[in-house]
Amino acid sequence: RYIVDEESRLSELAVPLIQQDKVIGVIDSEHPEKDFFKPQHLEALKTIAAICVSKISQAQADAEAQKARQAQIEAEHIKQLDQIKSHFFANISHEFRTPLNLILAPLQKKQYPIPPNEVEMMARNAQRLLKLVNQLLDLAKIEVGLMKLERRNIEVYRFVASIAQSFQPLAEAKNIQYQIDIPERDYVAYFDPDKLEKILYNLLSNAFKFTPHNGKISVYLHIDLPNKLRIAVSDTGIGIPDNQKDK
């Protein structure tokens, strides 16, 4: 029982809380009568003390386990971030490789002077490299949600044909039959040229990456009126594994 008053205490019983040979606290009991406590009271208090130590130990073990789980979660998170970074840099390296190959292809022919159309293509791919560098600098914008579509009215047939034709030297270097099925037609569409360029470069660079020498790659573009743009890139490469097709 607990007595809260100013009455003097003539009996007191105290038992230390011992954990791993260290005293971590004391549990005690007081009573106003002299010589009140008997051996059974001491045994009872020792039992209570043992229960308290057990509960404290369990709480500490739970806290340590929680800390360990949190550390494991953080380690997994760091591991995932490292994997994302590795995947990101692998993709960026792939993005840089394509325009570099398209610049190198005319140079490897050792045909001087380089034809004007190929010089123009090299300049266009040098600009592509510069854009990729700028995209790396734009990562901060993406992280804070400031990257937005910047749509403009553009001649879509000419835009797509220009990108497709820039891969022609690479096709010649790999002896690939490269078919561009994009008719000459005036059609203004409202889109973000940077985003569509990324899509086309990704599709075509993958097609050339996974199509062996003497293979075939085709690019097809068609407008399904009133407002649907259909682009298809096909190749005779290794194809996409079944377990990856849903991605």
Tab-separated table of C-alpha atoms in Angstrom, residues 137-227:
chain	number	residue	atom	x	y	z
A	137	LEU	CA	22.336	20.012	-64.628
A	138	ASP	CA	18.536	19.937	-64.788
A	139	LEU	CA	18.356	17.041	-62.310
A	140	ALA	CA	17.875	19.472	-59.454
A	141	LYS	CA	14.774	20.805	-61.201
A	142	ILE	CA	13.377	17.290	-61.535
A	143	GLU	CA	13.948	16.546	-57.845
A	144	VAL	CA	11.882	19.549	-56.760
A	145	GLY	CA	9.191	19.040	-59.393
A	146	LEU	CA	10.045	22.052	-61.526
A	147	MET	CA	10.588	20.159	-64.795
A	148	LYS	CA	7.595	20.867	-67.026
A	149	LEU	CA	6.527	20.288	-70.602
A	150	GLU	CA	7.543	23.095	-72.947
A	151	ARG	CA	5.264	22.526	-75.926
A	152	ARG	CA	5.470	24.387	-79.206
A	153	ASN	CA	3.937	24.160	-82.676
A	154	ILE	CA	6.452	22.257	-84.829
A	155	GLU	CA	6.493	20.522	-88.216
A	156	VAL	CA	6.448	17.023	-86.780
A	157	TYR	CA	7.333	15.075	-89.972
A	158	ARG	CA	10.464	17.132	-90.567
A	159	PHE	CA	11.397	16.999	-86.899
A	160	VAL	CA	11.221	13.198	-86.690
A	161	ALA	CA	12.847	12.712	-90.110
A	162	SER	CA	15.795	14.888	-89.087
A	163	ILE	CA	16.453	12.754	-85.993
A	164	ALA	CA	16.000	9.491	-87.891
A	165	GLN	CA	18.387	10.596	-90.664
A	166	SER	CA	21.096	11.453	-88.127
A	167	PHE	CA	21.513	7.686	-87.549
A	168	GLN	CA	22.291	7.004	-91.227
A	169	PRO	CA	26.124	7.067	-90.813
A	170	LEU	CA	25.841	4.597	-87.927
A	171	ALA	CA	23.758	2.309	-90.124
A	172	GLU	CA	26.429	2.468	-92.839
A	173	ALA	CA	29.198	1.783	-90.327
A	174	LYS	CA	27.390	-1.348	-89.097
A	175	ASN	CA	26.214	-2.289	-92.595
A	176	ILE	CA	22.611	-2.203	-91.397
A	177	GLN	CA	19.726	-1.861	-93.843
A	178	TYR	CA	18.103	1.279	-92.482
A	179	GLN	CA	14.641	2.170	-93.762
A	180	ILE	CA	13.084	5.543	-92.922
A	181	ASP	CA	9.398	5.517	-93.822
A	182	ILE	CA	8.538	9.158	-93.134
A	183	PRO	CA	6.746	10.914	-96.018
A	184	GLU	CA	7.440	14.565	-96.781
A	185	ARG	CA	4.375	16.296	-95.481
A	186	ASP	CA	3.566	19.602	-93.821
A	187	TYR	CA	1.846	18.938	-90.522
A	188	VAL	CA	2.186	21.180	-87.480
A	189	ALA	CA	1.794	19.449	-84.125
A	190	TYR	CA	1.859	20.836	-80.598
A	191	PHE	CA	4.487	18.993	-78.515
A	192	ASP	CA	7.635	19.320	-76.413
A	193	PRO	CA	10.511	18.778	-78.880
A	194	ASP	CA	13.036	17.924	-76.165
A	195	LYS	CA	10.876	15.113	-74.745
A	196	LEU	CA	10.038	13.641	-78.165
A	197	GLU	CA	13.705	13.817	-79.151
A	198	LYS	CA	14.617	11.832	-76.003
A	199	ILE	CA	12.030	9.170	-76.893
A	200	LEU	CA	13.249	8.840	-80.482
A	201	TYR	CA	16.923	8.762	-79.566
A	202	ASN	CA	16.228	6.118	-76.936
A	203	LEU	CA	14.265	3.894	-79.325
A	204	LEU	CA	16.768	4.239	-82.176
A	205	SER	CA	19.916	3.966	-80.075
A	206	ASN	CA	18.568	0.752	-78.494
A	207	ALA	CA	17.675	-0.592	-81.933
A	208	PHE	CA	21.229	0.027	-83.183
A	209	LYS	CA	22.750	-1.262	-79.934
A	210	PHE	CA	20.968	-4.634	-80.112
A	211	THR	CA	20.913	-5.184	-83.895
A	212	PRO	CA	23.993	-6.978	-85.233
A	213	HIS	CA	25.869	-6.112	-88.432
A	214	ASN	CA	23.918	-6.776	-91.642
A	215	GLY	CA	20.625	-6.462	-89.763
A	216	LYS	CA	17.639	-4.264	-90.553
A	217	ILE	CA	16.070	-1.306	-88.732
A	218	SER	CA	12.923	0.560	-89.784
A	219	VAL	CA	11.405	3.834	-88.612
A	220	TYR	CA	7.760	4.533	-89.393
A	221	LEU	CA	5.698	7.647	-88.739
A	222	HIS	CA	2.055	8.303	-89.438
A	223	ILE	CA	-0.570	10.757	-88.267
A	224	ASP	CA	-3.953	9.242	-87.437
A	225	LEU	CA	-6.218	12.247	-87.719
A	226	PRO	CA	-7.335	14.189	-85.863
A	227	ASN	CA	-4.623	14.101	-83.201
